[in-house]
CSV table of C-alpha atoms in Angstrom, one decimal:
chain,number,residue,atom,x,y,z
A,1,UNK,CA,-14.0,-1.7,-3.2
A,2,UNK,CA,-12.7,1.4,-1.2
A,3,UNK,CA,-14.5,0.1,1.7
A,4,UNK,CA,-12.6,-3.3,1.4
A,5,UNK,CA,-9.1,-1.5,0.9
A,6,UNK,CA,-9.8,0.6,4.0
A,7,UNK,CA,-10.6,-2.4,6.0
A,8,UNK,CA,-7.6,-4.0,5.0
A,9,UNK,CA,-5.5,-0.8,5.8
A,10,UNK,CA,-6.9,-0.9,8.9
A,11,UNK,CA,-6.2,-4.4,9.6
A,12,UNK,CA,-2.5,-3.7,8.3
A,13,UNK,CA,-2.0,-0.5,10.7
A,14,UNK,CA,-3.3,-2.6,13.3
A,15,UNK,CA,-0.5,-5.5,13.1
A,16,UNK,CA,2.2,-3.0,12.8
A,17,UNK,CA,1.7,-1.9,15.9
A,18,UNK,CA,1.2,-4.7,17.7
A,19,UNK,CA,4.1,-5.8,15.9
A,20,UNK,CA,6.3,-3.5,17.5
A,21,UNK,CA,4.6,-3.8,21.2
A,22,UNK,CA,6.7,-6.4,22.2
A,23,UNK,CA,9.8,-3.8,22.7
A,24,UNK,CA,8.0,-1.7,25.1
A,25,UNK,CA,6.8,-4.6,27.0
A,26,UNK,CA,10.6,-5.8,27.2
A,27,UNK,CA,11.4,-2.7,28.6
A,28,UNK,CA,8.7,-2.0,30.7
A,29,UNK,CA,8.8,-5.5,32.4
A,30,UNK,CA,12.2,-4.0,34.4
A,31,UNK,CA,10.2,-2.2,36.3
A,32,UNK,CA,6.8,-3.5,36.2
A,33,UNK,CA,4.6,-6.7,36.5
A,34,UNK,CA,2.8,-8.1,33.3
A,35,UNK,CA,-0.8,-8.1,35.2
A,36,UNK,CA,0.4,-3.9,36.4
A,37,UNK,CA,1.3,-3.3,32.4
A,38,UNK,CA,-1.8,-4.8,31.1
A,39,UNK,CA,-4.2,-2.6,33.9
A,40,UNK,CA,-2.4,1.0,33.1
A,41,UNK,CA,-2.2,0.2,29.2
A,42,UNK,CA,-6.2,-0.5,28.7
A,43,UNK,CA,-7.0,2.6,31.9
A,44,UNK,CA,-5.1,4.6,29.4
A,45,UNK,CA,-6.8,3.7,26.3
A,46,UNK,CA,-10.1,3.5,28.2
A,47,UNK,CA,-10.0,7.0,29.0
A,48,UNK,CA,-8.5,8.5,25.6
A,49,UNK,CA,-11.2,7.1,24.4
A,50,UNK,CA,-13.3,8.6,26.4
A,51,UNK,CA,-11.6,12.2,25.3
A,52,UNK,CA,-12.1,11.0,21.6
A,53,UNK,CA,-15.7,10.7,21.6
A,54,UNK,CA,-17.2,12.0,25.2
A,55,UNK,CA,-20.8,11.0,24.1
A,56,UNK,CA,-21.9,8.0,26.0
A,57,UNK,CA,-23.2,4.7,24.2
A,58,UNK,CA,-27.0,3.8,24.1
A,59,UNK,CA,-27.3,0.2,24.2
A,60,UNK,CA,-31.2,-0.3,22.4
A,61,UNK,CA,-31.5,-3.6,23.5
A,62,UNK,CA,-30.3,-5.2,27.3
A,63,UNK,CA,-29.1,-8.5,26.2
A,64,UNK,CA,-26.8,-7.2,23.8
A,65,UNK,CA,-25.1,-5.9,26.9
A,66,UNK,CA,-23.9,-9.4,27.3
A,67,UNK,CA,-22.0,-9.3,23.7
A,68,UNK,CA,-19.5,-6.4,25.4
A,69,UNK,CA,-18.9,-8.2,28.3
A,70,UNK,CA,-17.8,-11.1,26.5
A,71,UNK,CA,-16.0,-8.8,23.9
A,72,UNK,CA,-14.6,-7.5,26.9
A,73,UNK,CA,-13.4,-10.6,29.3
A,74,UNK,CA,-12.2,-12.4,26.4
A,75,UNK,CA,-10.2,-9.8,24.1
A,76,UNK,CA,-8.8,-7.9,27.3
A,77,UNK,CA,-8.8,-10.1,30.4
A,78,UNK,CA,-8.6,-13.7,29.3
A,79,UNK,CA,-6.4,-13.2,26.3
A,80,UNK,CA,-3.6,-11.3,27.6
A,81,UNK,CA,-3.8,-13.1,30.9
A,82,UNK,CA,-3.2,-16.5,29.4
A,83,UNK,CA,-1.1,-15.7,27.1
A,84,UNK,CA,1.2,-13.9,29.7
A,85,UNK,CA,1.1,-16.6,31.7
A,86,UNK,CA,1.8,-19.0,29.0
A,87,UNK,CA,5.0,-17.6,28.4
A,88,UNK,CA,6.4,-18.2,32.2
A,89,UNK,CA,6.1,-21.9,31.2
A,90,UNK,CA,7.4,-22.2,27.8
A,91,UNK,CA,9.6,-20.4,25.6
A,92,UNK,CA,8.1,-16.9,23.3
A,93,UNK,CA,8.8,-18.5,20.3
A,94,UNK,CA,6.7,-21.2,20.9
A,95,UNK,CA,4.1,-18.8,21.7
A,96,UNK,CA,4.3,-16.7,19.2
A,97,UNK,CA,4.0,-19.8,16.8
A,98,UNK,CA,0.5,-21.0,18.6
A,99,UNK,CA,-1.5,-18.3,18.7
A,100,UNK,CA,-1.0,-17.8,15.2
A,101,UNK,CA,-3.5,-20.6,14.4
A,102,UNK,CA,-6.2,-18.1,15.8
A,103,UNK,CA,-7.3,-17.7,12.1
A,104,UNK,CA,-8.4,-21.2,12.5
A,105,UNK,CA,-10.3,-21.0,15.4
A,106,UNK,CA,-12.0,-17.7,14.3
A,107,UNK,CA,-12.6,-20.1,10.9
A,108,UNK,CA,-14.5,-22.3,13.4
A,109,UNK,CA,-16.4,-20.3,15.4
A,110,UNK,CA,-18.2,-17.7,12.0
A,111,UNK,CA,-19.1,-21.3,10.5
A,112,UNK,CA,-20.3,-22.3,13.9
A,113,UNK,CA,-21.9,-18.6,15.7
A,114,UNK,CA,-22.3,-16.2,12.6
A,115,UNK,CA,-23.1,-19.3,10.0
A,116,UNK,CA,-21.0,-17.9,7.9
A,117,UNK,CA,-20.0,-19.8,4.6
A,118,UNK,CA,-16.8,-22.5,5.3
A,119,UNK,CA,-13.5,-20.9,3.4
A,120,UNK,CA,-11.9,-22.6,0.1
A,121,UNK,CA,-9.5,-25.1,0.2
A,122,UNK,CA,-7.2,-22.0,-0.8
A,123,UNK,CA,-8.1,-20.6,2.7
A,124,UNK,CA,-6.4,-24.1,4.4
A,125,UNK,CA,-3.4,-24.2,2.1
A,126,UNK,CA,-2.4,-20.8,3.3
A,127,UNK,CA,-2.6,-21.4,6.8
A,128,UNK,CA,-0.5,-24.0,7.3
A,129,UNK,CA,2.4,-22.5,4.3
A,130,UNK,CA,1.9,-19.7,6.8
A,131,UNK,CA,2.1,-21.6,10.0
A,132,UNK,CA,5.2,-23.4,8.6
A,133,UNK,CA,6.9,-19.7,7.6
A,134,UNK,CA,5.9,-18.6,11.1
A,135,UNK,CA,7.7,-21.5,12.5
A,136,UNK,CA,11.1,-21.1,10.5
A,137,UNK,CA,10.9,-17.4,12.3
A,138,UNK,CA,10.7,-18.4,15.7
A,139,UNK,CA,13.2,-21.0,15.7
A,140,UNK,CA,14.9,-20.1,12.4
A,141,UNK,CA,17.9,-18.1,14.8
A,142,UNK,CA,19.5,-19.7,17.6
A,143,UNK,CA,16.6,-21.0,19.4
A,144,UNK,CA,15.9,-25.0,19.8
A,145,UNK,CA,12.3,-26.6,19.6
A,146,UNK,CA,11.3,-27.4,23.3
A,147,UNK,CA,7.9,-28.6,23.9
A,148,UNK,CA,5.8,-27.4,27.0
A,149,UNK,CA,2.8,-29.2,27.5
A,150,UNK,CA,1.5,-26.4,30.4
A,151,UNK,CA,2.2,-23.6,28.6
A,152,UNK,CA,1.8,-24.6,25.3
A,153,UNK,CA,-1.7,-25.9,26.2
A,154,UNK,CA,-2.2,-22.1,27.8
A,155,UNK,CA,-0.8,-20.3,24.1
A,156,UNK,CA,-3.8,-22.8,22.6
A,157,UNK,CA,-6.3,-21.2,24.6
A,158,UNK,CA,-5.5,-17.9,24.1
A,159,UNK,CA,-5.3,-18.3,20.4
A,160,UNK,CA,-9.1,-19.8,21.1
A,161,UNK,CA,-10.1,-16.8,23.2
A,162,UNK,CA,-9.1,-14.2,20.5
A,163,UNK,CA,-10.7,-15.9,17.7
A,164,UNK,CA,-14.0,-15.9,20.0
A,165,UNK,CA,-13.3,-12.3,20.6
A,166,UNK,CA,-13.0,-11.7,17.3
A,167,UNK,CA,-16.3,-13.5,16.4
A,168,UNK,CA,-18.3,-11.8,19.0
A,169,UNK,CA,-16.1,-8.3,17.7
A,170,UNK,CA,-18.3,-9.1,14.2
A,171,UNK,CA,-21.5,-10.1,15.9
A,172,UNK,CA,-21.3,-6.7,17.9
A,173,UNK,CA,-20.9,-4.3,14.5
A,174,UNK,CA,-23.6,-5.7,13.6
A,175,UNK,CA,-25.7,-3.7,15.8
A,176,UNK,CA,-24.8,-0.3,13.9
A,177,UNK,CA,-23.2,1.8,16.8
A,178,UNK,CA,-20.0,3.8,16.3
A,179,UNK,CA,-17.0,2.0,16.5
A,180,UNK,CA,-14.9,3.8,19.4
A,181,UNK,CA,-17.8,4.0,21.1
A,182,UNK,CA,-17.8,0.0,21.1
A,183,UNK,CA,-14.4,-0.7,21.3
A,184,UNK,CA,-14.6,1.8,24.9
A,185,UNK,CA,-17.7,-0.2,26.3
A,186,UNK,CA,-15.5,-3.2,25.5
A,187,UNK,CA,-12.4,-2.1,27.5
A,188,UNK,CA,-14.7,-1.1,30.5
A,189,UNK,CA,-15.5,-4.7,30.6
A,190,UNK,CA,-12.1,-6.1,30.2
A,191,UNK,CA,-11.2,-3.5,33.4
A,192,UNK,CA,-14.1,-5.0,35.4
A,193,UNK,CA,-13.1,-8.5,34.9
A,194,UNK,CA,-9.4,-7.9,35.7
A,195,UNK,CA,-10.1,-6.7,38.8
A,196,UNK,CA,-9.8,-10.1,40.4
A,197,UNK,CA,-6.7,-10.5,38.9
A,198,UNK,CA,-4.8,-8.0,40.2
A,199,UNK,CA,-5.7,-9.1,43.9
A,200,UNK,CA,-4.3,-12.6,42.9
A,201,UNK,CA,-1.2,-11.4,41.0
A,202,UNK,CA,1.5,-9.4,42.2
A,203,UNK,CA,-0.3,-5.7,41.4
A,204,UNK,CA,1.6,-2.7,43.2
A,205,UNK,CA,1.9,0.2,41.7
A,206,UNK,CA,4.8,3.1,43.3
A,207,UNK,CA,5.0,6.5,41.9
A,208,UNK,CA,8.8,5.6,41.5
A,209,UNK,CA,7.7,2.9,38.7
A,210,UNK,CA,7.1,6.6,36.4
A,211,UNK,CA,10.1,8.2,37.4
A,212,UNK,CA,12.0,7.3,34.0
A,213,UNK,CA,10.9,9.1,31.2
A,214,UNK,CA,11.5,5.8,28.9
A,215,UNK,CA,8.4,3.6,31.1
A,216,UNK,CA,6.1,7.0,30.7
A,217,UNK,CA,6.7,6.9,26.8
A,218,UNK,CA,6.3,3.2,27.1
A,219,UNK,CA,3.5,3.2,28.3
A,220,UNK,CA,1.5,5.5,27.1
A,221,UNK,CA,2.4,4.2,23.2
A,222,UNK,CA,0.9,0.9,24.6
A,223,UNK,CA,-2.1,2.7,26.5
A,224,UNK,CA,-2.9,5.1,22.6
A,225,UNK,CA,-1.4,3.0,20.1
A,226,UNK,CA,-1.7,-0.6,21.0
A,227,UNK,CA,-4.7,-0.3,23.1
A,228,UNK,CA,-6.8,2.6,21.8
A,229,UNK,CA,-6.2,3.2,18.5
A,230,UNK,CA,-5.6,-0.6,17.6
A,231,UNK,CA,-8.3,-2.6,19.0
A,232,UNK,CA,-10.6,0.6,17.3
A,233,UNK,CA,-8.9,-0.4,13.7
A,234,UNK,CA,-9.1,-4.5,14.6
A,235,UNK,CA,-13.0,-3.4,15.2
A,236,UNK,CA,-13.3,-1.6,12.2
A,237,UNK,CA,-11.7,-3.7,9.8
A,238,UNK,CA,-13.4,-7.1,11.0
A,239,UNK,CA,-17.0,-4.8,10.7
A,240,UNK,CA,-15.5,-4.0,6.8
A,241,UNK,CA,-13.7,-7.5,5.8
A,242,UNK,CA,-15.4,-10.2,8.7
A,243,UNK,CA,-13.7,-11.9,11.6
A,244,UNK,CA,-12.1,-14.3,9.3
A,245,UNK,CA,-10.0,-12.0,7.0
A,246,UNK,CA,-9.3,-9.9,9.2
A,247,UNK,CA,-7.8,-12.6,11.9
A,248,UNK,CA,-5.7,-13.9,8.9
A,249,UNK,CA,-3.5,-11.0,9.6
A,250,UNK,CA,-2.0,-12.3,12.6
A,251,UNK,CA,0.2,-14.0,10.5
A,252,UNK,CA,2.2,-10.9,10.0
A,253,UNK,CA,2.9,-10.7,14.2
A,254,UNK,CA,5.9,-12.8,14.1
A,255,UNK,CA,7.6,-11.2,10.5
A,256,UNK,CA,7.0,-7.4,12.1
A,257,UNK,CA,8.7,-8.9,15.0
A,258,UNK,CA,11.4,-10.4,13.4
A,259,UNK,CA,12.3,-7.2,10.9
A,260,UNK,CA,11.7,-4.5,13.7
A,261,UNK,CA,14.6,-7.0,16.0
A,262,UNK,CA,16.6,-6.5,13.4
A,263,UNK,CA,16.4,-2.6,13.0
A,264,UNK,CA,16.0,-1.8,16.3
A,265,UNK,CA,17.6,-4.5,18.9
A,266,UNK,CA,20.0,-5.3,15.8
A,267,UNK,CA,19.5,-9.0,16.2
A,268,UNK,CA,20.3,-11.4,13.0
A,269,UNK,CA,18.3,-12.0,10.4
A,270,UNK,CA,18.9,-15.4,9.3
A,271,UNK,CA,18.1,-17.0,5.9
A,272,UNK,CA,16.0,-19.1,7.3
A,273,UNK,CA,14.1,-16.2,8.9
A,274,UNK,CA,14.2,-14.4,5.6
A,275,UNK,CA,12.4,-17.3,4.0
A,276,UNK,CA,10.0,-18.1,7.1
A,277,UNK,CA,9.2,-14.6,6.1
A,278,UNK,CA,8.5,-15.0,2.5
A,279,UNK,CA,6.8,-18.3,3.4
A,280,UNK,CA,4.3,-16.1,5.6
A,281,UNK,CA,4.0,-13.5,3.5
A,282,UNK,CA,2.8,-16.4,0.6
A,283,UNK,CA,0.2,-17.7,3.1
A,284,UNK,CA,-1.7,-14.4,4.1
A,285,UNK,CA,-1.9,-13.9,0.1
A,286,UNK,CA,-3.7,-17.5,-0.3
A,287,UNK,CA,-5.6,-17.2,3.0
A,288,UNK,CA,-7.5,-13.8,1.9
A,289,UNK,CA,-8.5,-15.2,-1.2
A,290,UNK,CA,-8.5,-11.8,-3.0
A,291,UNK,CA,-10.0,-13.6,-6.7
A,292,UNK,CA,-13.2,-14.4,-4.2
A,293,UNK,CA,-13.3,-10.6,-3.3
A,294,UNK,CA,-12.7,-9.7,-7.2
A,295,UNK,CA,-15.6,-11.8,-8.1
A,296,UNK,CA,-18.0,-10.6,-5.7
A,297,UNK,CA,-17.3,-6.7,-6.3
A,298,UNK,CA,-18.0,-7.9,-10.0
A,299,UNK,CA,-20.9,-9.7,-9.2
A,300,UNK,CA,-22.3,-6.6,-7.3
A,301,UNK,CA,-21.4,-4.2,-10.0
A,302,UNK,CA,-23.5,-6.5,-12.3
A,303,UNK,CA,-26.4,-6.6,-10.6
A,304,UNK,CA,-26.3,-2.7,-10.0
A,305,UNK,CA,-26.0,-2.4,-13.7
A,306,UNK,CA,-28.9,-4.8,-14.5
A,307,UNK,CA,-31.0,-2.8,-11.9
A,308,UNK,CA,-31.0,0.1,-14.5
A,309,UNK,CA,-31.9,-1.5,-17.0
């Protein structure tokens, strides 16, 4: 049971930061590109990595080399990539709303890649009281309801590609190796594979660009927090809990958002934001199905206690 309340911590910390990312972006993207934020922020957490655990990562078997390039070109390049340019075609809100049904995917893909068991009826009835308190945030203020077809279709992909990154994430603990050791060979894929990118995007990097002190702060809590320490707690917790419950945590994205635009950019929280919130914060109870974790811990302590007799 500590193991499970560690993953979940982990899973927590992991959303509050990413939570909170999109301020530094907003201020970043003054002065940078999105494709010349994304390269500096994983090269940073790359190499801190790298000063976290120097020892280099024996992989036993060669095809399991393949596993962190996927890991890699779908949770780093792919993901980001078409979920940046899905928002220069529709509105953030309505991003923010799609890739939310990542938990579904990632439902989809363990039943389908790691044969996992298919989740309760509970699981279903807390995505979509979750999907609809998700919605009430993003257009609970201001904001109208305009449909995108291009870019909406793009947020649906990326919402695909990070539930298959978080599938092949659980496939590749499964191997036993250490977890920022992983997570590293991971990002040196996702670098690899943007490479192409930044010949086809608008990539130029001036030493001007780090001349304010607010970008360098920026960007280096995206390049340690969100990259490094992040995507090494996303790891670990969907190693402890599975790609499923841990993925159910996106849900919380879009109510860290909301509450940190309050305190910070001092926008209004609305009523009907307040209750997208509580509507959320219903869903990811139901979706983790905590009784089905209760009963298993039970079920285990049983059978430990019936070994001794």
């Amino acid at each position: 049971m500590n193991k499970t309340i560690h993953g979940h911590i982990a899973a927590f910390l992991t959303i509050l930061i990413w939570g909170t990312t999109f301020i530094s972006t907003k201020v970043l993207l003054r002065s940078f590109e999105p494709v010349e934020i994304l390269f500096i922020r994983f090269m940073i957490g790359y190499m801190a990595l790298w000063c976290v655990c120097p020892r280099r990562l024996n992989i036993r078997e060669r095809k399991q080399e393949w596993y962190f390039a996927a890991a890699g070109l779908c949770g780093v390049t792919l993901y980001y990539l078409f979920e940046n340019i899905a928002l220069t075609y529709t509105l953030a809100s309505n991003v923010g709303v799609i890739i939310s049904i990542a938990p579904f995917f990632t439902v989809i893909f363990s039943c389908l890649f790691l044969h996992d068991k298919r989740p309760k009826t509970r699981f279903f009835v807390g995505f979509l009281i979750a999907l609809t308190g998700i919605f009430l945030i993003s257009f609970g203020g201001d904001k109208d309801l305009q449909l995108n077809p291009m870019g909406d279709l793009l947020a649906v992909i990326a919402a695909m590609i990070w539930a298959a990154f978080s599938t092949i994430t659980k496939k590749i603990s499964g191997f036993g190796y250490n977890t920022i050791q992983t997570t590293r060979r991971t990002f040196f894929y996702g670098l690899i594979f943007m490479v192409p990118a930044l010949f086809l995007m608008d990539f130029h990097i001036e030493l001007m660009q780090f001349a304010s002190l607010k970008n360098v702060l920026n960007l280096l809590f995206l390049g340690f927090g969100a990259s490094a320490l992040c995507f090494v707690t996303w790891n670990l917790a969907v190693k402890i809990l599975g790609s499923v419950k841990t993925s159910v945590y996106i849900y919380m994205v879009p109510v860290i958002t909301a509450v940190t635009s309050a305190l910070i950019l001092h926008e209004k929280l609305t009523m009907t934001i307040i209750l997208g919130i509580v509507l959320t914060l219903i869903g990811l109870f139901l979706s983790e199905d905590r009784k089905t974790e209760k009963h298993t811990a039970k079920a285990k302590e049983y059978k430990v206690y019936a070994g001794t007799k």
